[in-house]
């Protein structure tokens, strides 16, 4: 006969893996019959994510928008965020006004809401309407990162430079924590485009954000992009959340295009 201790043990999932499927009817009956258990099962919003602390590679795949391909218009962007095994851990949806998408195009103001597989919002990225010109040193691009939603944990701010795109990742007090330096040419016609993540003094490279080349047909006729964020696994989760926001910003600034722009 198995011991009482072994009977009470519950199976554990691997770090970064998807949670096992449960019976929603049975779970709801158990929670309603036990108020203390209901309190314990409230989602934990003290951290941006239960997955980010273990990841050293974050894959971001933009979904193909068939309507935009057919009509040649800008539609709301949607992204799948996956781990190194290709398992989806988050889903990001852009919220913006149709007028702004088609008039302001890549400069549009928008909010990206990142939810987990249970539909709970874990990260919010706010992008105001800003300029995007290497000849204009003021009013440059900026993102606000909230994780969990309602709690500002950092910013991604563009820095002026005539030759290379440069950005800083800042904390909630707008103090520089990391720098991101892009290549002189970001077209990525026949290869990957790497944005190096460096220390503030730019002497040490700690990671990179890469836009993967998806092939000529996909790059020209769709606005679907694939990105990879390579970071140390022990990097602070708020910085990882900021890098996800930076990845969205790079997509808007350098790689967003559709048939309307051909």
PDB file of C-alpha atoms in Angstrom, residues 142-262:
ATOM      1  CA  UNK A 142       9.602  55.587 -26.415  1.00  0.00           C
ATOM      2  CA  UNK A 143       7.792  52.616 -24.894  1.00  0.00           C
ATOM      3  CA  UNK A 144       6.381  52.157 -21.415  1.00  0.00           C
ATOM      4  CA  UNK A 145       6.489  48.649 -19.930  1.00  0.00           C
ATOM      5  CA  UNK A 146       4.031  47.573 -17.247  1.00  0.00           C
ATOM      6  CA  UNK A 147       4.474  44.183 -15.577  1.00  0.00           C
ATOM      7  CA  UNK A 148       2.046  43.351 -14.133  1.00  0.00           C
ATOM      8  CA  UNK A 149      -0.409  45.756 -15.816  1.00  0.00           C
ATOM      9  CA  UNK A 150      -0.680  48.978 -13.842  1.00  0.00           C
ATOM     10  CA  UNK A 151       2.874  48.760 -12.464  1.00  0.00           C
ATOM     11  CA  UNK A 152       5.514  50.563 -14.531  1.00  0.00           C
ATOM     12  CA  UNK A 153       8.789  48.628 -14.465  1.00  0.00           C
ATOM     13  CA  UNK A 154      10.713  50.294 -17.263  1.00  0.00           C
ATOM     14  CA  UNK A 155      10.993  52.143 -20.534  1.00  0.00           C
ATOM     15  CA  UNK A 156      12.614  51.667 -23.913  1.00  0.00           C
ATOM     16  CA  UNK A 157      13.842  55.016 -25.264  1.00  0.00           C
ATOM     17  CA  UNK A 158      15.371  55.820 -28.633  1.00  0.00           C
ATOM     18  CA  UNK A 159      18.606  57.810 -28.608  1.00  0.00           C
ATOM     19  CA  UNK A 160      19.574  60.127 -31.427  1.00  0.00           C
ATOM     20  CA  UNK A 161      22.262  58.973 -33.815  1.00  0.00           C
ATOM     21  CA  UNK A 162      22.866  59.739 -37.503  1.00  0.00           C
ATOM     22  CA  UNK A 163      24.330  56.366 -38.443  1.00  0.00           C
ATOM     23  CA  UNK A 164      23.291  53.560 -36.065  1.00  0.00           C
ATOM     24  CA  UNK A 165      19.943  53.056 -34.324  1.00  0.00           C
ATOM     25  CA  UNK A 166      20.479  53.227 -30.563  1.00  0.00           C
ATOM     26  CA  UNK A 167      18.111  52.654 -27.664  1.00  0.00           C
ATOM     27  CA  UNK A 168      18.314  52.433 -23.899  1.00  0.00           C
ATOM     28  CA  UNK A 169      16.417  50.215 -21.508  1.00  0.00           C
ATOM     29  CA  UNK A 170      15.521  52.229 -18.427  1.00  0.00           C
ATOM     30  CA  UNK A 171      14.073  51.358 -15.043  1.00  0.00           C
ATOM     31  CA  UNK A 172      10.890  52.873 -13.606  1.00  0.00           C
ATOM     32  CA  UNK A 173      12.845  56.012 -12.613  1.00  0.00           C
ATOM     33  CA  UNK A 174      14.114  56.421 -16.199  1.00  0.00           C
ATOM     34  CA  UNK A 175      17.670  55.540 -15.225  1.00  0.00           C
ATOM     35  CA  UNK A 176      19.679  53.804 -17.969  1.00  0.00           C
ATOM     36  CA  UNK A 177      20.231  50.095 -17.283  1.00  0.00           C
ATOM     37  CA  UNK A 178      21.196  48.649 -20.682  1.00  0.00           C
ATOM     38  CA  UNK A 179      21.809  49.879 -24.214  1.00  0.00           C
ATOM     39  CA  UNK A 180      20.721  48.388 -27.530  1.00  0.00           C
ATOM     40  CA  UNK A 181      22.784  49.116 -30.644  1.00  0.00           C
ATOM     41  CA  UNK A 182      21.499  48.193 -34.085  1.00  0.00           C
ATOM     42  CA  UNK A 183      23.305  47.806 -37.413  1.00  0.00           C
ATOM     43  CA  UNK A 184      23.777  50.647 -39.889  1.00  0.00           C
ATOM     44  CA  UNK A 185      21.516  48.854 -42.382  1.00  0.00           C
ATOM     45  CA  UNK A 186      18.345  47.184 -41.092  1.00  0.00           C
ATOM     46  CA  UNK A 187      16.853  46.001 -44.395  1.00  0.00           C
ATOM     47  CA  UNK A 188      17.771  42.359 -43.764  1.00  0.00           C
ATOM     48  CA  UNK A 189      17.179  41.406 -47.386  1.00  0.00           C
ATOM     49  CA  UNK A 190      19.180  38.185 -47.313  1.00  0.00           C
ATOM     50  CA  UNK A 191      20.090  37.577 -43.691  1.00  0.00           C
ATOM     51  CA  UNK A 192      19.327  38.156 -40.036  1.00  0.00           C
ATOM     52  CA  UNK A 193      19.421  41.617 -38.476  1.00  0.00           C
ATOM     53  CA  UNK A 194      20.967  41.742 -35.000  1.00  0.00           C
ATOM     54  CA  UNK A 195      20.473  44.423 -32.348  1.00  0.00           C
ATOM     55  CA  UNK A 196      23.143  43.936 -29.688  1.00  0.00           C
ATOM     56  CA  UNK A 197      22.226  44.385 -26.030  1.00  0.00           C
ATOM     57  CA  UNK A 198      25.132  45.965 -24.178  1.00  0.00           C
ATOM     58  CA  UNK A 199      26.040  47.407 -20.812  1.00  0.00           C
ATOM     59  CA  UNK A 200      25.605  51.170 -20.392  1.00  0.00           C
ATOM     60  CA  UNK A 201      29.259  51.837 -21.294  1.00  0.00           C
ATOM     61  CA  UNK A 202      28.819  49.629 -24.424  1.00  0.00           C
ATOM     62  CA  UNK A 203      31.916  47.597 -23.520  1.00  0.00           C
ATOM     63  CA  UNK A 204      30.214  44.251 -22.855  1.00  0.00           C
ATOM     64  CA  UNK A 205      27.567  42.542 -24.993  1.00  0.00           C
ATOM     65  CA  UNK A 206      25.168  40.498 -22.879  1.00  0.00           C
ATOM     66  CA  UNK A 207      22.647  39.428 -25.517  1.00  0.00           C
ATOM     67  CA  UNK A 208      20.925  40.343 -28.746  1.00  0.00           C
ATOM     68  CA  UNK A 209      17.551  40.814 -30.384  1.00  0.00           C
ATOM     69  CA  UNK A 210      17.513  39.268 -33.857  1.00  0.00           C
ATOM     70  CA  UNK A 211      15.102  39.658 -36.713  1.00  0.00           C
ATOM     71  CA  UNK A 212      15.298  36.356 -38.576  1.00  0.00           C
ATOM     72  CA  UNK A 213      15.230  36.369 -42.349  1.00  0.00           C
ATOM     73  CA  UNK A 214      12.097  34.495 -43.427  1.00  0.00           C
ATOM     74  CA  UNK A 215      12.721  34.356 -47.148  1.00  0.00           C
ATOM     75  CA  UNK A 216      12.034  36.731 -50.023  1.00  0.00           C
ATOM     76  CA  UNK A 217       8.375  35.817 -50.589  1.00  0.00           C
ATOM     77  CA  UNK A 218       7.404  36.179 -46.935  1.00  0.00           C
ATOM     78  CA  UNK A 219       9.351  39.425 -46.435  1.00  0.00           C
ATOM     79  CA  UNK A 220       7.954  41.161 -49.518  1.00  0.00           C
ATOM     80  CA  UNK A 221       4.349  40.002 -49.624  1.00  0.00           C
ATOM     81  CA  UNK A 222       3.485  39.795 -45.916  1.00  0.00           C
ATOM     82  CA  UNK A 223       4.212  41.792 -42.792  1.00  0.00           C
ATOM     83  CA  UNK A 224       4.884  38.659 -40.715  1.00  0.00           C
ATOM     84  CA  UNK A 225       8.256  38.719 -38.967  1.00  0.00           C
ATOM     85  CA  UNK A 226      10.126  36.348 -36.693  1.00  0.00           C
ATOM     86  CA  UNK A 227      12.372  37.508 -33.878  1.00  0.00           C
ATOM     87  CA  UNK A 228      14.615  35.887 -31.304  1.00  0.00           C
ATOM     88  CA  UNK A 229      15.690  37.437 -28.006  1.00  0.00           C
ATOM     89  CA  UNK A 230      18.908  35.911 -26.657  1.00  0.00           C
ATOM     90  CA  UNK A 231      19.556  36.844 -23.028  1.00  0.00           C
ATOM     91  CA  UNK A 232      21.212  35.324 -19.943  1.00  0.00           C
ATOM     92  CA  UNK A 233      18.752  33.054 -18.169  1.00  0.00           C
ATOM     93  CA  UNK A 234      19.363  34.828 -14.841  1.00  0.00           C
ATOM     94  CA  UNK A 235      18.683  38.322 -16.233  1.00  0.00           C
ATOM     95  CA  UNK A 236      16.059  40.255 -14.260  1.00  0.00           C
ATOM     96  CA  UNK A 237      12.543  39.463 -15.495  1.00  0.00           C
ATOM     97  CA  UNK A 238      11.655  43.150 -15.827  1.00  0.00           C
ATOM     98  CA  UNK A 239      14.547  43.592 -18.264  1.00  0.00           C
ATOM     99  CA  UNK A 240      13.350  40.586 -20.255  1.00  0.00           C
ATOM    100  CA  UNK A 241       9.882  42.128 -20.388  1.00  0.00           C
ATOM    101  CA  UNK A 242      11.440  45.390 -21.619  1.00  0.00           C
ATOM    102  CA  UNK A 243      13.305  43.503 -24.347  1.00  0.00           C
ATOM    103  CA  UNK A 244      10.037  41.984 -25.547  1.00  0.00           C
ATOM    104  CA  UNK A 245       8.681  45.529 -25.786  1.00  0.00           C
ATOM    105  CA  UNK A 246      11.822  46.642 -27.623  1.00  0.00           C
ATOM    106  CA  UNK A 247      11.319  43.804 -30.094  1.00  0.00           C
ATOM    107  CA  UNK A 248       7.811  45.077 -30.875  1.00  0.00           C
ATOM    108  CA  UNK A 249       9.191  48.600 -31.324  1.00  0.00           C
ATOM    109  CA  UNK A 250      11.850  47.397 -33.785  1.00  0.00           C
ATOM    110  CA  UNK A 251       9.180  45.580 -35.768  1.00  0.00           C
ATOM    111  CA  UNK A 252       7.152  48.788 -36.105  1.00  0.00           C
ATOM    112  CA  UNK A 253      10.133  51.013 -36.872  1.00  0.00           C
ATOM    113  CA  UNK A 254      12.206  48.901 -39.242  1.00  0.00           C
ATOM    114  CA  UNK A 255      10.274  45.883 -40.528  1.00  0.00           C
ATOM    115  CA  UNK A 256       6.586  46.786 -40.686  1.00  0.00           C
ATOM    116  CA  UNK A 257       5.381  46.772 -44.281  1.00  0.00           C
ATOM    117  CA  UNK A 258       2.560  45.428 -46.391  1.00  0.00           C
ATOM    118  CA  UNK A 259       1.293  45.490 -49.936  1.00  0.00           C
ATOM    119  CA  UNK A 260       0.203  49.074 -49.325  1.00  0.00           C
ATOM    120  CA  UNK A 261       3.826  50.112 -49.215  1.00  0.00           C
ATOM    121  CA  UNK A 262       4.976  48.369 -52.377  1.00  0.00           C
TER     122      UNK A 262
END
